[in-house]
Amino acid sequence: MRDPVKVLAVDDVPENLIALQALLAQEGLELLTAASGMEALELLLVHDVALALLDVQMPGMDGFELAELMRGTERTRRVPIIFLTAVATDERRRFRGYETGAVDYLLKPVDPQIVRNKVEIFVELAAQRQEIARQRDRHAAALARLKAHRDNSPLAIVEFDAEQRIIAWSAGAERMFGWRAVEVSGLRPSELEWLDAEHAARFDTMIRGMIAGEHVRDMRPLRMRTAVGVTLDCEVYGSALLGADGSLLSVNTQILDVTDRVRAEETQRLLIGELNHRVKNTLASVQAIATQTLRHSSGPSDFAPTFIGRIHALARAHSLLSSTTWQGASLQELVEGQLQTGTIDPARIDTGGPAVDLAPEPALHLALVLHELATNAHKYGALSVPDGRVALHWGVRGGMLEVDWQESGGPAVAPPTRRGFGTALIERSLKAEGGSAVPRYGDAGVAWKLTIPYASAVRLRGEARGGHKTMPMLPPGGNAALLGKRVLIVEDEPLVAMELATILADLGMTGAGMASTAEEALAAIADTEADAVLLDGNLQGALVDEVAVALVARNIPFLFVSGYGRDHLPIGLDSVVVIEKPFDARTIAAALHQVLVTAGA
């Protein structure tokens, strides 16, 4: 709805003003009245009027004087004036009226219809001016928004005429490509060397098609160049702008820089290919370990712990490599991995050597070798007796990493009459890396001299990794303290959940139920009396933070059993033991004993 149009009537006779109010009363018109020139000037200071009806003969300031004052002020200079007078007139007075800017000069008594018609003309003109002003403001606001969008948009907006000359170049285009608008205005893309040579023809086909009217919009992925010669991968969206008669006005293009996205997609493809390669290699390694372990085992009771131990050594090395995005692993951490899995009692091994970082493949092979050495020491060597010890030292000499494994305090060891899989694995793993493994047997125990070519350029990026928490060890007779304890299993992989249930049953513990989702876990925590909980680090793709919070709130001890490292588990729970998959019964038992017995002592 438009604002009312205001008309000013000035007359020192109140009856005349009343008559004008009655005559001009209509919707959309507001009549302002004044009894003198001074009152009129006061009204004109605060109101914009479309027309002034002025009486000529007034005391103090007559109508002519008021008109002259109105013409002398910028605010009222263009207000139309109609003089209304009852005084007989001559040409001289009429001329003065027009000289002061009047558009008409009417004698009283006036014809009401004439006055009404003349006023309506000026009211309509004022209403049109208001509408034009509103449209002007709307268009100005729209242009301002469009300009802000063009200037601030991450898109480069470029416009072409029918001859493919650049006629508009946005601030976004300046930021993206480096040329200023004045530098490219009037140029064709070919003159600018803006498009990659292989893609220039595609762009030309796109623009020509829109100019010819074959289509009004199109999109092409194109390679484009900046002012300094950097190549960008872009998506170019074109729109043909047509006039009212359907003729082409211009072709507008919006250009999106997708270089980062394209590179990310290429990286993703490479990563998926690399992941596929590594998974298949790992599965092949697991297959070989299973086959060879079975071939050299005396039976199931011998096969299971040996196979599981080798898988755990491989998994621990994979975890170390993953923490450095497969750049390499520290030799010290490979040794600590054996301590964390409980393969070696930390009090019975002496280690030392410089900081050495190994490439991924040597790290995996050496991890398996260290596991085999520890396993053999437990079965036949120094760690098979209470007072036996192991010394493990290393250094770099002549471009070779030399690792010395020396057992002492154990039984005398003679050379084996048959080479088992463990010995073959030690020798062949290092030989595959261009190194060697040489054993020595004697009364003091077995010793191994291991060598691997060492590339000193191997360096690990990222934060220094230190002090991993050593996994707890089950004290003698510790199983008895676990009998009858109720444990809730929260795990989304059925086979893993079944394995955990079997381990708990073998330990004489009672299952308190299973949950495979966060919702099921929260319900079980609320309704089930459990002494402890084994909690997976991720449930069907969802985080387990809410479940962990509920366990802490109810003061229920729990362990994380997860394929994730601690960095991917709920924050603020560093004191909670993390059992990494794959796991074994001994590790589960020791960790449960720690949270149910040791922690509560």
Coordinates of C-alpha atoms in Angstrom, one line a residue:
M1 CA 0.0 0.0 0.0
R2 CA 1.4 3.4 -1.0
D3 CA 1.9 6.3 1.4
P4 CA -0.8 9.0 1.3
V5 CA 0.1 12.0 -0.9
K6 CA 0.1 15.3 1.0
V7 CA -1.4 18.6 -0.3
L8 CA -0.9 21.9 1.5
A9 CA -3.8 24.5 1.6
V10 CA -3.0 28.0 3.0
D11 CA -5.8 30.5 3.6
D12 CA -6.5 32.9 6.4
V13 CA -10.3 32.2 6.2
P14 CA -11.1 29.0 8.1
E15 CA -14.3 28.4 6.1
N16 CA -12.3 28.2 2.9
L17 CA -10.0 25.6 4.4
I18 CA -13.1 23.6 5.6
A19 CA -14.5 23.8 2.1
L20 CA -11.3 22.5 0.6
Q21 CA -11.1 19.6 3.0
A22 CA -14.7 18.5 2.0
L23 CA -13.9 19.0 -1.7
L24 CA -10.6 17.0 -1.7
A25 CA -11.5 14.2 0.8
Q26 CA -10.4 11.0 -0.9
E27 CA -8.4 7.9 -0.1
G28 CA -4.7 8.3 -0.6
L29 CA -4.7 12.1 -0.1
E30 CA -3.9 13.9 3.1
L31 CA -4.7 17.7 3.2
L32 CA -2.5 19.8 5.4
T33 CA -4.0 23.2 6.3
A34 CA -2.3 26.5 7.5
A35 CA -3.9 29.9 8.3
S36 CA -0.8 31.9 7.5
G37 CA 2.4 31.9 5.6
M38 CA 4.5 31.2 8.8
E39 CA 2.3 28.1 9.6
A40 CA 2.8 26.9 6.1
L41 CA 6.6 27.2 6.3
E42 CA 6.6 25.3 9.5
L43 CA 4.6 22.5 7.9
L44 CA 6.9 22.5 4.9
L45 CA 9.9 21.9 7.2
V46 CA 8.5 18.4 8.2
H47 CA 6.3 17.3 5.3
D48 CA 6.9 16.6 1.7
V49 CA 3.9 17.9 -0.3
A50 CA 2.8 17.2 -3.9
L51 CA 1.0 20.5 -4.3
A52 CA 0.5 23.8 -2.5
L53 CA -2.9 25.7 -2.8
L54 CA -2.1 29.3 -1.8
D55 CA -4.5 32.2 -1.1
V56 CA -3.0 35.5 -2.4
Q57 CA -4.4 38.0 0.1
M58 CA -3.3 37.1 3.6
P59 CA -2.3 39.3 6.5
G60 CA 1.5 39.5 7.3
M61 CA 2.8 37.3 4.4
D62 CA 0.8 37.1 1.3
G63 CA 0.7 34.2 -1.1
F64 CA 3.3 35.7 -3.5
E65 CA 5.8 36.2 -0.7
L66 CA 5.3 32.6 0.5
A67 CA 5.8 31.3 -3.0
E68 CA 9.0 33.3 -3.4
L69 CA 10.3 31.8 -0.1
M70 CA 9.4 28.3 -1.2
R71 CA 11.3 28.8 -4.5
G72 CA 14.3 30.0 -2.6
T73 CA 14.6 26.8 -0.5
E74 CA 16.0 23.6 -2.0
R75 CA 13.5 21.4 -0.1
T76 CA 10.4 23.2 -1.6
R77 CA 11.8 24.6 -4.8
R78 CA 10.0 22.1 -7.1
V79 CA 6.6 22.0 -5.2
P80 CA 3.8 22.9 -7.8
I81 CA 1.8 26.0 -6.7
I82 CA -1.8 26.9 -7.6
F83 CA -3.0 30.4 -6.5
L84 CA -6.6 30.8 -5.3
T85 CA -7.7 34.4 -5.0
A86 CA -11.0 36.3 -4.6
V87 CA -9.4 39.6 -5.5
A88 CA -10.0 41.1 -9.0
T89 CA -7.0 40.6 -11.1
D90 CA -5.2 42.0 -14.0
E91 CA -2.5 40.8 -16.3
R92 CA 0.2 42.3 -14.1
R93 CA -0.8 40.4 -11.0
R94 CA -1.3 37.2 -13.0
F95 CA 2.2 37.6 -14.4
R96 CA 3.6 38.0 -10.9
G97 CA 1.9 34.8 -9.8
Y98 CA 3.4 32.8 -12.7
E99 CA 6.8 34.5 -12.1
T100 CA 6.9 33.1 -8.6
G101 CA 6.6 29.6 -10.0
A102 CA 2.8 29.0 -10.0
V103 CA 1.4 26.4 -12.4
D104 CA -2.1 27.9 -12.3
Y105 CA -4.0 30.9 -11.1
L106 CA -7.7 30.4 -10.2
L107 CA -10.2 33.0 -9.2
K108 CA -12.7 32.5 -6.4
P109 CA -15.3 31.3 -6.3
V110 CA -13.5 28.4 -7.9
D111 CA -15.2 25.6 -9.8
P112 CA -15.1 22.6 -7.5
Q113 CA -14.7 20.1 -10.3
I114 CA -11.8 22.1 -11.9
V115 CA -10.0 22.2 -8.5
R116 CA -10.6 18.5 -7.9
N117 CA -9.3 17.5 -11.3
K118 CA -6.2 19.7 -11.1
V119 CA -5.4 18.4 -7.7
E120 CA -5.9 14.8 -8.8
I121 CA -3.4 15.3 -11.6
F122 CA -0.7 16.4 -9.2
V123 CA -1.6 13.7 -6.7
E124 CA -1.3 11.1 -9.4
L125 CA 2.0 12.5 -10.5
A126 CA 3.3 12.4 -7.0
A127 CA 2.1 8.8 -6.5
Q128 CA 3.9 7.8 -9.7
R129 CA 7.1 9.5 -8.4
Q130 CA 6.7 7.6 -5.2
E131 CA 6.4 4.3 -7.1
I132 CA 9.4 5.2 -9.3
A133 CA 11.4 6.0 -6.2
R134 CA 10.4 2.7 -4.6
Q135 CA 11.4 0.8 -7.7
R136 CA 14.6 2.7 -7.9
D137 CA 15.4 1.7 -4.3
R138 CA 14.5 -1.9 -5.0
H139 CA 16.6 -2.0 -8.1
A140 CA 19.5 -0.3 -6.3
A141 CA 19.3 -2.8 -3.4
A142 CA 19.1 -5.7 -5.9
L143 CA 22.1 -4.3 -7.8
A144 CA 24.0 -3.9 -4.5
R145 CA 23.2 -7.5 -3.5
L146 CA 24.3 -8.7 -6.9
K147 CA 27.5 -6.6 -6.8
A148 CA 28.2 -7.9 -3.3
H149 CA 27.7 -11.5 -4.5
R150 CA 29.9 -11.0 -7.5
D151 CA 32.6 -9.3 -5.4
N152 CA 32.5 -11.8 -2.5
S153 CA 31.5 -15.0 -4.2
P154 CA 34.2 -17.8 -4.4
L155 CA 33.0 -18.1 -8.0
A156 CA 34.6 -16.2 -10.8
I157 CA 31.9 -14.6 -12.9
V158 CA 32.8 -13.7 -16.4
E159 CA 30.5 -12.4 -19.2
F160 CA 31.0 -12.5 -22.9
D161 CA 29.4 -10.8 -25.9
A162 CA 28.3 -12.4 -29.1
E163 CA 31.9 -12.2 -30.4
Q164 CA 33.2 -14.0 -27.3
R165 CA 34.9 -10.8 -26.0
I166 CA 35.0 -10.3 -22.2
I167 CA 32.6 -7.6 -21.1
A168 CA 32.4 -8.3 -17.4
W169 CA 35.1 -9.7 -15.0
S170 CA 34.1 -10.0 -11.3
A171 CA 36.3 -9.5 -8.3
G172 CA 36.1 -13.2 -7.7
A173 CA 37.7 -13.7 -11.2
E174 CA 40.4 -11.3 -10.3
R175 CA 41.2 -13.3 -7.1
M176 CA 41.0 -16.6 -8.8
F177 CA 43.0 -15.9 -12.0
G178 CA 45.1 -12.8 -11.1
W179 CA 44.1 -10.5 -14.0
R180 CA 42.4 -7.2 -13.2
A181 CA 39.1 -6.4 -15.1
V182 CA 40.8 -3.5 -17.0
E183 CA 43.5 -5.9 -18.3
V184 CA 41.1 -8.4 -19.8
S185 CA 38.1 -6.3 -20.9
G186 CA 37.5 -6.7 -24.7
L187 CA 39.8 -9.7 -25.0
R188 CA 38.9 -13.1 -26.3
P189 CA 40.0 -16.2 -24.2
S190 CA 42.5 -17.2 -26.9
E191 CA 44.2 -13.8 -26.7
L192 CA 44.5 -14.1 -22.9
E193 CA 46.1 -17.7 -22.9
W194 CA 43.6 -18.3 -20.2
L195 CA 42.5 -21.9 -21.1
D196 CA 44.6 -25.0 -21.2
A197 CA 45.5 -25.8 -24.8
E198 CA 43.7 -29.2 -24.6
H199 CA 40.5 -27.6 -23.2
A200 CA 40.3 -24.4 -25.3
A201 CA 38.2 -26.1 -28.0
R202 CA 35.8 -27.4 -25.4
F203 CA 35.2 -23.9 -24.1
D204 CA 34.8 -22.5 -27.6
T205 CA 32.2 -25.2 -28.4
M206 CA 30.3 -24.4 -25.2
I207 CA 30.2 -20.6 -25.8
R208 CA 29.4 -21.0 -29.5
G209 CA 26.5 -23.3 -28.8
M210 CA 24.9 -20.7 -26.5
I211 CA 25.5 -17.8 -28.8
A212 CA 23.9 -19.8 -31.7
G213 CA 20.9 -20.5 -29.5
E214 CA 21.4 -24.3 -29.5
H215 CA 21.0 -24.3 -25.7
V216 CA 20.6 -21.6 -23.0
R217 CA 22.8 -23.3 -20.4
D218 CA 25.8 -25.7 -20.3
M219 CA 28.5 -27.0 -18.0
R220 CA 32.0 -28.2 -18.8
P221 CA 34.9 -29.3 -16.6
L222 CA 37.9 -27.4 -17.9
R223 CA 41.5 -26.7 -17.0
M224 CA 42.3 -23.0 -16.9
R225 CA 45.4 -20.9 -16.2
T226 CA 46.1 -18.0 -13.9
A227 CA 48.1 -14.9 -14.8
V228 CA 51.3 -16.6 -13.4
G229 CA 50.7 -19.8 -15.3
V230 CA 49.3 -22.0 -12.5
T231 CA 46.8 -24.6 -13.9
L232 CA 43.5 -24.9 -12.1
D233 CA 40.8 -27.6 -12.5
C234 CA 37.5 -25.7 -12.9
E235 CA 33.8 -26.4 -13.5
V236 CA 32.4 -23.7 -15.9
Y237 CA 28.7 -23.1 -15.8
G238 CA 27.4 -21.0 -18.7
S239 CA 24.0 -19.3 -19.2
A240 CA 22.8 -17.4 -22.3
L241 CA 21.1 -14.1 -21.3
L242 CA 18.3 -13.3 -23.7
G243 CA 16.4 -10.0 -24.4
A244 CA 12.6 -9.6 -24.5
D245 CA 12.6 -10.5 -28.2
G246 CA 14.7 -13.7 -27.6
S247 CA 17.9 -12.2 -29.0
L248 CA 21.2 -12.8 -27.2
L249 CA 22.4 -10.1 -24.9
S250 CA 25.4 -11.9 -23.5
V251 CA 26.8 -15.2 -22.2
N252 CA 27.4 -15.3 -18.4
T253 CA 29.8 -17.9 -17.0
Q254 CA 30.3 -18.9 -13.4
I255 CA 33.6 -20.6 -12.8
L256 CA 34.2 -22.8 -9.7
D257 CA 37.8 -23.8 -8.8
V258 CA 37.7 -27.5 -7.9
T259 CA 41.4 -28.1 -7.9
D260 CA 41.5 -29.2 -4.3
R261 CA 38.5 -31.5 -4.8
V262 CA 40.1 -33.1 -7.9
R263 CA 43.3 -33.7 -6.1
A264 CA 41.5 -35.1 -3.1
E265 CA 39.7 -37.5 -5.3
E266 CA 42.9 -38.6 -7.0
T267 CA 44.5 -39.1 -3.6
Q268 CA 41.5 -41.1 -2.5
R269 CA 41.8 -43.4 -5.5
L270 CA 45.5 -43.8 -4.8
L271 CA 44.8 -44.5 -1.1
I272 CA 42.1 -47.1 -1.9
G273 CA 44.5 -48.8 -4.3
E274 CA 47.3 -48.8 -1.7
L275 CA 44.9 -50.0 1.0
N276 CA 43.7 -52.8 -1.3
H277 CA 47.3 -53.8 -1.9
R278 CA 48.3 -53.7 1.8
V279 CA 45.2 -55.6 2.9
K280 CA 45.9 -58.4 0.3
N281 CA 49.5 -58.5 1.3
T282 CA 48.6 -58.7 5.0
L283 CA 46.0 -61.5 4.3
A284 CA 48.6 -63.3 2.3
S285 CA 51.1 -63.0 5.2
V286 CA 48.4 -64.3 7.6
Q287 CA 47.7 -67.2 5.3
A288 CA 51.4 -68.0 5.1
I289 CA 51.8 -67.8 8.9
A290 CA 48.8 -70.0 9.5
T291 CA 49.9 -72.6 6.9
Q292 CA 53.5 -72.7 8.1
T293 CA 52.6 -72.7 11.8
L294 CA 50.2 -75.6 11.3
R295 CA 52.8 -77.5 9.3
H296 CA 55.3 -77.3 12.1
S297 CA 52.9 -77.8 15.0
S298 CA 52.4 -81.0 16.9
G299 CA 48.6 -80.3 17.4
P300 CA 45.9 -77.8 18.1
S301 CA 47.2 -77.0 21.6
D302 CA 50.6 -76.1 20.1
F303 CA 49.2 -74.3 17.0
A304 CA 46.8 -71.9 18.7
P305 CA 49.1 -69.9 21.0
T306 CA 51.9 -69.9 18.4
F307 CA 49.7 -68.7 15.6
I308 CA 47.9 -66.1 17.8
G309 CA 51.3 -64.7 19.1
R310 CA 52.6 -64.2 15.5
I311 CA 49.4 -62.5 14.5
H312 CA 49.6 -60.2 17.5
A313 CA 53.3 -59.3 16.6
L314 CA 52.2 -58.4 13.1
A315 CA 49.2 -56.4 14.3
R316 CA 51.3 -54.5 16.8
A317 CA 53.8 -53.5 14.0
H318 CA 50.8 -52.5 11.8
S319 CA 49.6 -50.2 14.6
L320 CA 53.0 -48.5 14.9
L321 CA 53.1 -48.0 11.2
S322 CA 49.6 -46.6 11.1
S323 CA 50.4 -44.0 13.7
T324 CA 53.0 -42.6 11.3
T325 CA 50.8 -43.0 8.2
W326 CA 53.1 -45.9 7.1
Q327 CA 56.2 -43.8 7.0
G328 CA 58.1 -46.2 9.2
A329 CA 58.4 -47.4 12.8
S330 CA 60.9 -46.9 15.6
L331 CA 63.0 -49.9 16.6
Q332 CA 62.5 -49.0 20.3
E333 CA 58.8 -49.1 19.8
L334 CA 59.0 -52.5 18.1
V335 CA 60.7 -53.7 21.3
E336 CA 58.2 -52.0 23.5
G337 CA 55.5 -53.8 21.5
Q338 CA 56.7 -57.1 22.8
L339 CA 56.6 -55.8 26.3
Q340 CA 53.1 -54.4 25.9
T341 CA 51.7 -57.8 24.7
G342 CA 53.3 -59.5 27.7
T343 CA 55.6 -61.6 25.6
I344 CA 58.6 -60.6 27.7
D345 CA 58.7 -59.5 31.4
P346 CA 60.2 -56.0 31.4
A347 CA 62.2 -56.9 34.5
R348 CA 64.0 -59.7 32.6
I349 CA 65.2 -57.8 29.5
D350 CA 67.9 -55.2 29.1
T351 CA 67.6 -53.1 26.0
G352 CA 69.6 -50.2 24.6
G353 CA 70.7 -48.5 21.4
P354 CA 70.4 -45.3 19.4
A355 CA 67.1 -43.9 18.0
V356 CA 66.6 -45.9 14.8
D357 CA 63.6 -45.6 12.4
L358 CA 62.9 -48.4 10.0
A359 CA 61.0 -48.3 6.7
P360 CA 57.6 -50.2 6.8
E361 CA 58.6 -53.5 5.3
P362 CA 61.8 -54.0 7.4
A363 CA 59.8 -52.9 10.5
L364 CA 57.1 -55.6 9.8
H365 CA 59.8 -58.3 9.3
L366 CA 61.8 -57.3 12.4
A367 CA 58.7 -57.3 14.5
L368 CA 58.0 -60.9 13.6
V369 CA 61.7 -61.8 14.2
L370 CA 61.6 -60.3 17.7
H371 CA 58.4 -62.2 18.5
E372 CA 60.0 -65.5 17.3
L373 CA 63.1 -64.8 19.5
A374 CA 61.0 -64.1 22.5
T375 CA 58.8 -67.1 21.9
N376 CA 61.8 -69.4 21.6
A377 CA 63.3 -67.9 24.7
H378 CA 60.1 -68.8 26.6
K379 CA 59.9 -72.3 25.3
Y380 CA 63.5 -73.4 25.3
G381 CA 65.8 -70.6 26.4
A382 CA 66.6 -68.2 29.2
L383 CA 63.0 -67.1 29.8
S384 CA 61.9 -70.7 30.4
V385 CA 63.6 -70.6 33.9
P386 CA 63.0 -68.0 36.7
D387 CA 66.5 -66.5 36.7
G388 CA 67.1 -66.2 32.9
R389 CA 67.5 -62.9 31.3
V390 CA 67.8 -61.4 27.8
A391 CA 70.0 -58.5 26.6
L392 CA 68.9 -56.8 23.4
H393 CA 71.2 -54.1 22.0
W394 CA 71.6 -52.5 18.6
G395 CA 73.7 -50.0 16.6
V396 CA 74.4 -48.8 13.1
R397 CA 77.8 -49.7 11.6
G398 CA 78.9 -49.3 8.0
G399 CA 75.4 -48.7 6.7
M400 CA 74.0 -51.8 8.5
L401 CA 71.7 -52.0 11.5
E402 CA 73.2 -54.7 13.8
V403 CA 70.9 -56.2 16.5
D404 CA 72.4 -58.4 19.2
W405 CA 70.1 -60.8 21.1
Q406 CA 71.9 -62.5 24.0
E407 CA 70.3 -64.9 26.4
S408 CA 71.9 -65.7 29.8
G409 CA 71.0 -67.7 32.9
G410 CA 69.1 -70.3 31.0
P411 CA 69.7 -73.9 30.1
A412 CA 72.5 -74.8 27.8
V413 CA 71.4 -74.8 24.2
A414 CA 72.7 -77.0 21.4
P415 CA 72.1 -76.4 17.7
P416 CA 68.7 -77.9 16.7
T417 CA 68.6 -81.1 14.8
R418 CA 65.6 -79.8 12.8
R419 CA 65.0 -76.3 11.4
G420 CA 61.5 -75.2 12.5
F421 CA 59.3 -72.5 11.0
G422 CA 60.4 -70.0 13.6
T423 CA 64.1 -70.3 12.7
A424 CA 63.3 -70.2 9.0
L425 CA 61.1 -67.1 9.5
I426 CA 63.9 -65.3 11.3
E427 CA 66.5 -66.1 8.7
R428 CA 64.3 -65.6 5.6
S429 CA 62.7 -62.4 6.9
L430 CA 66.0 -60.6 7.2
K431 CA 67.5 -62.2 4.1
A432 CA 64.5 -60.7 2.1
E433 CA 65.7 -57.3 3.3
G434 CA 69.3 -57.9 2.2
G435 CA 70.4 -58.7 5.8
S436 CA 71.3 -61.9 7.7
A437 CA 70.5 -63.7 11.0
V438 CA 73.3 -65.8 12.5
P439 CA 72.7 -67.9 15.7
R440 CA 75.3 -69.0 18.3
Y441 CA 74.5 -71.8 20.7
G442 CA 76.4 -72.5 24.0
D443 CA 76.2 -73.1 27.7
A444 CA 75.3 -69.5 28.4
G445 CA 72.3 -69.7 26.1
V446 CA 71.5 -68.8 22.5
A447 CA 72.6 -65.6 20.9
W448 CA 71.6 -64.1 17.5
K449 CA 73.4 -61.5 15.4
L450 CA 70.8 -59.8 13.2
T451 CA 71.8 -57.3 10.4
I452 CA 69.6 -55.2 8.1
P453 CA 70.7 -52.5 5.6
Y454 CA 69.9 -49.2 7.2
A455 CA 68.8 -46.1 5.3
S456 CA 69.7 -43.2 7.5
A457 CA 67.3 -41.0 5.5
V458 CA 64.3 -42.7 7.1
R459 CA 62.7 -40.1 9.4
L460 CA 59.3 -40.2 11.0
R461 CA 57.1 -37.1 10.9
G462 CA 54.6 -36.0 13.5
E463 CA 54.9 -35.7 17.2
A464 CA 57.4 -37.8 19.1
R465 CA 55.8 -40.9 20.4
G466 CA 56.8 -42.1 23.8
G467 CA 55.8 -44.2 26.7
H468 CA 53.1 -46.6 25.6
K469 CA 51.4 -48.1 28.6
T470 CA 52.6 -51.7 29.2
M471 CA 49.8 -54.2 29.3
P472 CA 49.2 -55.7 32.7
M473 CA 50.3 -59.3 33.4
L474 CA 48.1 -61.8 35.2
P475 CA 49.7 -62.8 38.5
P476 CA 50.1 -66.5 39.5
G477 CA 46.7 -67.8 40.6
G478 CA 45.0 -64.7 39.3
N479 CA 42.3 -66.7 37.5
A480 CA 40.7 -67.7 40.8
A481 CA 39.8 -64.1 41.6
L482 CA 37.8 -63.8 38.3
L483 CA 35.5 -66.8 38.9
G484 CA 31.8 -65.9 38.8
K485 CA 32.4 -62.3 37.8
R486 CA 29.7 -60.9 35.4
V487 CA 31.0 -59.2 32.3
L488 CA 28.9 -57.3 29.7
I489 CA 30.2 -57.6 26.1
V490 CA 29.5 -54.5 23.9
E491 CA 30.7 -55.5 20.4
D492 CA 29.1 -55.1 16.9
E493 CA 31.1 -57.9 15.2
P494 CA 29.3 -61.2 16.0
L495 CA 32.5 -63.4 15.6
V496 CA 34.5 -61.2 17.9
A497 CA 31.7 -61.1 20.4
M498 CA 31.5 -64.9 20.3
E499 CA 35.3 -65.2 20.8
L500 CA 35.1 -62.8 23.8
A501 CA 32.3 -64.9 25.3
T502 CA 34.3 -68.1 24.9
I503 CA 37.4 -66.5 26.6
L504 CA 35.2 -65.4 29.5
A505 CA 33.7 -68.8 29.9
D506 CA 37.1 -70.4 29.9
L507 CA 38.1 -68.1 32.7
G508 CA 35.1 -69.2 34.7
M509 CA 33.3 -65.8 34.3
T510 CA 29.6 -65.2 33.7
G511 CA 28.3 -63.4 30.7
A512 CA 26.0 -60.4 31.6
G513 CA 24.7 -60.2 28.1
M514 CA 25.8 -58.8 24.7
A515 CA 25.0 -55.5 22.9
S516 CA 25.9 -54.5 19.4
T517 CA 24.6 -50.9 19.3
A518 CA 24.9 -47.9 21.6
E519 CA 21.2 -48.0 22.3
E520 CA 21.4 -51.7 23.3
A521 CA 24.5 -51.0 25.4
L522 CA 22.8 -48.1 27.3
A523 CA 19.7 -50.2 28.0
A524 CA 21.9 -53.1 29.2
I525 CA 23.9 -50.8 31.5
A526 CA 20.7 -49.5 33.0
D527 CA 19.0 -52.9 33.5
T528 CA 21.9 -55.4 34.0
E529 CA 24.1 -55.8 37.1
A530 CA 27.6 -56.2 35.6
D531 CA 30.9 -56.3 37.4
A532 CA 32.8 -55.1 34.3
V533 CA 32.2 -54.2 30.6
L534 CA 34.3 -55.0 27.5
L535 CA 33.5 -52.0 25.2
D536 CA 34.3 -51.8 21.5
G537 CA 35.7 -48.5 20.3
N538 CA 33.1 -48.1 17.6
L539 CA 29.6 -49.6 17.2
Q540 CA 28.3 -49.9 13.6
G541 CA 30.1 -46.6 12.7
A542 CA 28.9 -44.7 15.7
L543 CA 31.1 -43.3 18.5
V544 CA 30.9 -44.9 22.0
D545 CA 31.3 -41.7 24.0
E546 CA 27.8 -41.8 25.4
V547 CA 28.2 -45.4 26.5
A548 CA 31.5 -44.6 28.2
V549 CA 29.9 -41.7 30.0
A550 CA 27.1 -43.9 31.3
L551 CA 29.7 -46.5 32.6
V552 CA 31.6 -43.8 34.4
A553 CA 28.4 -42.4 35.9
R554 CA 27.5 -45.8 37.3
N555 CA 31.0 -46.5 38.4
I556 CA 31.2 -49.7 36.4
P557 CA 34.8 -50.8 35.4
F558 CA 35.4 -51.3 31.7
L559 CA 38.0 -51.9 29.1
F560 CA 38.2 -50.7 25.5
V561 CA 38.6 -53.7 23.1
S562 CA 39.2 -52.0 19.8
G563 CA 41.0 -51.9 16.5
Y564 CA 41.4 -48.2 17.0
G565 CA 44.3 -46.5 18.8
R566 CA 43.7 -44.3 21.8
D567 CA 43.6 -41.2 19.6
H568 CA 40.3 -42.4 18.2
L569 CA 38.6 -43.3 21.5
P570 CA 36.6 -41.0 23.8
I571 CA 38.8 -38.3 25.3
G572 CA 39.4 -37.9 29.0
L573 CA 39.6 -41.6 29.6
D574 CA 43.4 -42.2 29.4
S575 CA 43.3 -44.3 32.5
V576 CA 41.1 -46.9 30.8
V577 CA 43.1 -49.9 29.5
V578 CA 42.9 -50.3 25.7
I579 CA 43.2 -53.9 24.4
E580 CA 43.9 -53.7 20.7
K581 CA 42.5 -56.2 18.3
P582 CA 43.5 -58.9 17.6
F583 CA 43.7 -60.0 21.3
D584 CA 44.3 -63.2 23.2
A585 CA 42.8 -64.8 26.4
R586 CA 45.9 -64.0 28.5
T587 CA 45.6 -60.3 27.7
I588 CA 41.9 -60.2 28.4
A589 CA 42.3 -62.1 31.7
A590 CA 45.2 -59.8 32.9
A591 CA 43.3 -56.6 32.1
L592 CA 40.1 -57.8 33.8
H593 CA 42.1 -58.8 36.8
Q594 CA 43.6 -55.3 37.0
V595 CA 40.2 -53.5 36.9
L596 CA 38.3 -56.0 39.1
V597 CA 40.9 -57.1 41.6
T598 CA 44.1 -54.9 41.6
A599 CA 42.3 -51.6 41.2
G600 CA 39.8 -52.4 44.0
A601 CA 42.5 -53.7 46.4

